[in-house]
Amino acid sequence: MPVIAIDGPSGAGKSSVSKGVAAKAGWGYLDTGALYRGLTWLAQQEGVSAPQEISNLVRGNKLNFNLDPLNPMLVAIDPDHKDKIKDLSAVIREELITNSVSGISAVPEVRAELLTLQRDLIEKSIAEFGGVVVEGRDIGTTVWPDAELKIFLTADVAARAVRRQAQLSELAEVSANSVADSLAKRDDIDSMRAASPLRQSEDQIVLDATYLNLEETIQALWNLIEERKLNG
Ligand code: DC
């Protein structure tokens, strides 16, 4: 029942690689960054900014994540009408959210509340799919320290900016420089916060994808899974 933890800085390709590996193995996929983004969206919708109020929003069970790697989706649930769900996948990638999410995710009360939700979703994925690939910043260090395989997926900032720019250009015109600045700023906040920062740990395997394309990165990770006989 393996848990594969994929941590690393913004734009290293964690989502595409994690989805690809989960689909290949038939496991579930959890994007924990989407939960932090969804909470940021919810806080903006409800006009709350105090740490306690934001963490209370998590307890309201208004967010859920569809763990199927072929159709991963962050949804908001209307607590009064549980059949009414709103797909947040596009809105959480907007600049307004991207610029505020690192601030909200540095708040210890928010992290503590989301920790429970993340662990519940991991357990659900193990029960439904027999395994899970989880991506974030602190999965191997804090969320699931017993993960069978822990990866620190990285790439140099210029390579990450080019990839992120290609994704964003479908939504708006952005320069590689401004994307690199925004990535570097988020990396700084995510690495320097006191609560569960992004950091490399000794039990992680570093995968540097600067010179690898998506297929090659998926294959590199797949080789590690096979070497460790984690795939059945
Ligand atoms: O992976 P992403 O860019 O969608 O993540 C959005 C933000 O959420 C990122 O700036 C840091 C935060 N995050 C976190 O603090 N811990 C995680 N496990 C996942 C994301």
Short mmCIF file of C-alpha atoms and ligand atoms in Angstrom, two decimals:
data_model
loop_
_atom_site.label_atom_id
_atom_site.label_comp_id
_atom_site.label_asym_id
_atom_site.label_seq_id
_atom_site.Cartn_x
_atom_site.Cartn_y
_atom_site.Cartn_z
CA MET A 1 0.00 0.00 0.00
CA PRO A 2 2.67 2.51 -1.00
CA VAL A 3 2.64 6.23 -0.43
CA ILE A 4 4.99 8.08 -2.77
CA ALA A 5 5.84 11.57 -1.47
CA ILE A 6 6.91 14.12 -4.09
CA ASP A 7 8.15 17.39 -2.60
CA GLY A 8 10.00 20.26 -4.22
CA PRO A 9 9.86 23.90 -5.30
CA SER A 10 7.18 25.50 -7.48
CA GLY A 11 7.23 24.69 -11.15
CA ALA A 12 9.52 21.64 -10.98
CA GLY A 13 6.86 19.52 -12.70
CA LYS A 14 5.53 17.78 -9.57
CA SER A 15 1.91 17.70 -10.78
CA SER A 16 2.49 16.27 -14.25
CA VAL A 17 5.03 13.74 -12.98
CA SER A 18 2.89 12.66 -10.01
CA LYS A 19 -0.25 12.27 -12.14
CA GLY A 20 1.71 10.31 -14.78
CA VAL A 21 3.18 7.89 -12.24
CA ALA A 22 -0.13 7.45 -10.39
CA ALA A 23 -1.94 6.68 -13.66
CA LYS A 24 0.76 4.17 -14.68
CA ALA A 25 0.55 2.36 -11.34
CA GLY A 26 -3.25 2.59 -10.98
CA TRP A 27 -2.86 4.53 -7.72
CA GLY A 28 -4.60 7.65 -6.50
CA TYR A 29 -3.12 11.14 -6.81
CA LEU A 30 -3.29 13.97 -4.30
CA ASP A 31 -2.23 17.54 -5.07
CA THR A 32 -1.87 19.14 -1.63
CA GLY A 33 -1.00 22.54 -3.15
CA ALA A 34 -4.53 22.54 -4.61
CA LEU A 35 -5.91 22.28 -1.05
CA TYR A 36 -3.88 25.33 0.05
CA ARG A 37 -5.03 27.16 -3.08
CA GLY A 38 -8.66 26.14 -2.52
CA LEU A 39 -8.54 27.38 1.04
CA THR A 40 -7.09 30.69 -0.18
CA TRP A 41 -9.99 30.97 -2.66
CA LEU A 42 -12.52 30.12 0.07
CA ALA A 43 -11.04 32.72 2.44
CA GLN A 44 -11.29 35.35 -0.30
CA GLN A 45 -14.88 34.37 -1.11
CA GLU A 46 -15.91 34.58 2.53
CA GLY A 47 -13.84 37.69 3.22
CA VAL A 48 -11.92 36.22 6.15
CA SER A 49 -8.25 36.80 6.93
CA ALA A 50 -7.68 35.92 10.61
CA PRO A 51 -5.76 32.60 11.01
CA GLN A 52 -8.42 31.05 13.24
CA GLU A 53 -11.22 31.99 10.85
CA ILE A 54 -9.33 30.55 7.89
CA SER A 55 -8.60 27.27 9.67
CA ASN A 56 -12.27 27.07 10.72
CA LEU A 57 -13.11 27.05 7.02
CA VAL A 58 -11.28 23.71 6.69
CA ARG A 59 -13.42 22.20 9.42
CA GLY A 60 -16.53 23.26 7.51
CA ASN A 61 -15.78 20.37 5.08
CA LYS A 62 -16.21 22.65 2.11
CA LEU A 63 -13.27 21.32 0.12
CA ASN A 64 -12.71 17.92 -1.42
CA PHE A 65 -10.24 16.45 -3.90
CA ASN A 66 -11.08 13.83 -6.53
CA LEU A 67 -8.17 11.37 -6.24
CA ASP A 68 -8.45 9.75 -9.68
CA PRO A 69 -5.23 10.73 -11.55
CA LEU A 70 -7.16 10.73 -14.84
CA ASN A 71 -9.62 13.28 -13.49
CA PRO A 72 -8.03 15.04 -10.50
CA MET A 73 -10.17 17.90 -9.34
CA LEU A 74 -10.43 20.24 -6.38
CA VAL A 75 -14.07 20.92 -5.59
CA ALA A 76 -15.98 23.19 -3.25
CA ILE A 77 -19.02 21.64 -1.61
CA ASP A 78 -22.08 23.60 -0.58
CA PRO A 79 -22.61 22.34 3.02
CA ASP A 80 -26.38 22.85 2.77
CA HIS A 81 -26.66 21.04 -0.56
CA LYS A 82 -24.01 18.29 -0.57
CA ASP A 83 -24.86 17.32 -4.16
CA LYS A 84 -23.91 20.83 -5.31
CA ILE A 85 -20.22 20.94 -6.11
CA LYS A 86 -18.14 23.55 -7.89
CA ASP A 87 -15.01 22.60 -9.83
CA LEU A 88 -12.25 24.96 -8.61
CA SER A 89 -9.47 23.55 -10.83
CA ALA A 90 -9.19 26.65 -13.04
CA VAL A 91 -9.93 29.41 -10.56
CA ILE A 92 -7.23 28.30 -8.09
CA ARG A 93 -4.54 28.81 -10.76
CA GLU A 94 -5.40 32.48 -11.20
CA GLU A 95 -2.82 35.13 -10.25
CA LEU A 96 -4.87 36.48 -7.36
CA ILE A 97 -4.67 33.08 -5.66
CA THR A 98 -1.07 32.32 -6.69
CA ASN A 99 0.08 35.60 -5.15
CA SER A 100 -1.60 35.02 -1.79
CA VAL A 101 -1.34 31.26 -1.27
CA SER A 102 2.19 31.19 0.17
CA GLY A 103 1.18 33.73 2.83
CA ILE A 104 -1.83 31.67 3.92
CA SER A 105 0.15 28.44 3.87
CA ALA A 106 2.71 29.91 6.29
CA VAL A 107 0.07 30.16 9.05
CA PRO A 108 0.57 27.32 11.59
CA GLU A 109 -3.17 27.00 12.47
CA VAL A 110 -4.01 26.60 8.78
CA ARG A 111 -1.33 23.92 8.30
CA ALA A 112 -2.48 22.01 11.38
CA GLU A 113 -6.06 21.91 10.10
CA LEU A 114 -5.08 20.91 6.56
CA LEU A 115 -2.81 18.17 7.92
CA THR A 116 -5.86 16.20 9.05
CA LEU A 117 -7.60 16.63 5.69
CA GLN A 118 -4.46 15.54 3.81
CA ARG A 119 -4.02 12.42 5.95
CA ASP A 120 -7.71 11.51 5.55
CA LEU A 121 -7.41 11.82 1.77
CA ILE A 122 -4.24 9.68 1.74
CA GLU A 123 -6.00 6.95 3.74
CA LYS A 124 -8.99 7.13 1.42
CA SER A 125 -6.73 6.78 -1.61
CA ILE A 126 -4.94 3.76 -0.12
CA ALA A 127 -8.32 2.12 0.55
CA GLU A 128 -9.69 2.86 -2.93
CA PHE A 129 -6.62 2.57 -5.17
CA GLY A 130 -4.11 0.55 -3.12
CA GLY A 131 -1.56 3.38 -3.17
CA VAL A 132 -1.13 7.09 -3.73
CA VAL A 133 1.26 9.64 -5.17
CA VAL A 134 1.13 12.80 -3.06
CA GLU A 135 2.76 16.06 -4.08
CA GLY A 136 3.52 19.12 -1.99
CA ARG A 137 6.25 20.75 0.06
CA ASP A 138 6.26 18.80 3.34
CA ILE A 139 4.78 15.40 2.50
CA GLY A 140 7.85 13.29 3.28
CA THR A 141 8.89 15.46 6.22
CA THR A 142 5.55 16.08 7.97
CA VAL A 143 2.36 14.86 6.30
CA TRP A 144 3.42 11.23 5.77
CA PRO A 145 6.91 10.65 7.22
CA ASP A 146 6.53 6.87 6.71
CA ALA A 147 6.17 7.19 2.92
CA GLU A 148 7.75 4.21 1.15
CA LEU A 149 9.50 6.51 -1.34
CA LYS A 150 10.37 10.18 -0.80
CA ILE A 151 11.43 12.33 -3.72
CA PHE A 152 12.68 15.90 -3.82
CA LEU A 153 11.87 16.93 -7.39
CA THR A 154 13.68 20.04 -8.48
CA ALA A 155 15.04 21.90 -11.51
CA ASP A 156 16.92 25.15 -11.85
CA VAL A 157 14.79 28.27 -11.66
CA ALA A 158 15.23 29.22 -15.34
CA ALA A 159 14.00 25.79 -16.50
CA ARG A 160 11.07 25.96 -14.07
CA ALA A 161 10.14 29.44 -15.29
CA VAL A 162 10.09 28.36 -18.94
CA ARG A 163 7.77 25.43 -18.14
CA ARG A 164 5.47 27.49 -15.96
CA GLN A 165 5.34 30.24 -18.60
CA ALA A 166 4.26 27.70 -21.22
CA GLN A 167 1.39 26.57 -18.94
CA LEU A 168 0.34 30.13 -18.09
CA SER A 169 0.49 31.42 -21.66
CA GLU A 170 -2.73 29.46 -22.30
CA LEU A 171 -4.41 31.83 -19.81
CA ALA A 172 -2.58 35.14 -20.27
CA GLU A 173 0.53 36.74 -21.73
CA VAL A 174 3.38 36.62 -19.22
CA SER A 175 7.13 37.12 -19.54
CA ALA A 176 9.65 34.45 -18.47
CA ASN A 177 11.30 37.02 -16.18
CA SER A 178 8.12 37.83 -14.28
CA VAL A 179 7.36 34.11 -13.93
CA ALA A 180 10.90 33.46 -12.62
CA ASP A 181 10.49 36.31 -10.10
CA SER A 182 7.16 34.98 -8.88
CA LEU A 183 8.55 31.40 -8.54
CA ALA A 184 11.61 32.64 -6.64
CA LYS A 185 9.43 34.71 -4.31
CA ARG A 186 7.19 31.73 -3.52
CA ASP A 187 10.19 29.44 -3.02
CA ASP A 188 11.59 31.93 -0.50
CA ILE A 189 8.34 32.16 1.49
CA ASP A 190 7.79 28.39 1.35
CA SER A 191 11.36 27.60 2.45
CA MET A 192 11.77 30.26 5.11
CA ARG A 193 8.49 29.91 7.00
CA ALA A 194 8.75 28.48 10.51
CA ALA A 195 5.89 25.97 10.14
CA SER A 196 6.82 22.89 8.12
CA PRO A 197 8.99 24.63 5.51
CA LEU A 198 10.03 23.26 2.15
CA ARG A 199 13.38 21.59 2.82
CA GLN A 200 15.38 18.66 1.60
CA SER A 201 15.71 15.83 4.08
CA GLU A 202 18.30 13.07 4.15
CA ASP A 203 15.83 10.31 3.38
CA GLN A 204 14.66 11.97 0.16
CA ILE A 205 16.04 11.05 -3.23
CA VAL A 206 16.80 14.18 -5.24
CA LEU A 207 15.53 14.08 -8.80
CA ASP A 208 16.85 17.02 -10.83
CA ALA A 209 14.65 17.47 -13.88
CA THR A 210 16.50 20.47 -15.38
CA TYR A 211 17.53 18.43 -18.42
CA LEU A 212 14.76 15.83 -18.43
CA ASN A 213 11.46 16.06 -20.27
CA LEU A 214 8.21 14.85 -18.71
CA GLU A 215 8.45 11.26 -20.03
CA GLU A 216 12.06 10.96 -18.88
CA THR A 217 11.21 12.25 -15.40
CA ILE A 218 8.27 9.84 -15.08
CA GLN A 219 10.55 7.01 -16.21
CA ALA A 220 13.25 7.97 -13.67
CA LEU A 221 10.68 7.83 -10.89
CA TRP A 222 9.19 4.63 -12.24
CA ASN A 223 12.64 2.99 -12.16
CA LEU A 224 12.91 3.83 -8.45
CA ILE A 225 9.45 2.35 -7.80
CA GLU A 226 10.39 -0.86 -9.63
CA GLU A 227 13.81 -1.10 -7.95
CA ARG A 228 12.06 -0.99 -4.59
CA LYS A 229 9.36 -3.41 -5.74
CA LEU A 230 6.64 -1.00 -4.68
CA ASN A 231 4.45 -1.75 -7.66
CA GLY A 232 2.65 -4.91 -6.57
O1 DC B 1 2.16 23.32 -5.56
P1 DC B 1 1.43 24.64 -5.65
O2 DC B 1 2.23 25.72 -6.33
O3 DC B 1 0.07 24.52 -6.21
O4 DC B 1 1.27 25.09 -4.11
C1 DC B 1 0.66 26.30 -3.76
C2 DC B 1 1.23 26.80 -2.46
O5 DC B 1 0.81 25.96 -1.39
C3 DC B 1 2.75 26.88 -2.37
O6 DC B 1 3.19 28.21 -2.55
C4 DC B 1 3.10 26.40 -1.01
C5 DC B 1 1.85 25.80 -0.46
N1 DC B 1 1.98 24.39 -0.12
C6 DC B 1 2.47 24.08 1.12
O7 DC B 1 2.84 24.98 1.88
N2 DC B 1 2.54 22.78 1.52
C7 DC B 1 2.17 21.79 0.70
N3 DC B 1 2.23 20.51 1.10
C8 DC B 1 1.68 22.09 -0.61
C9 DC B 1 1.63 23.41 -0.99
#
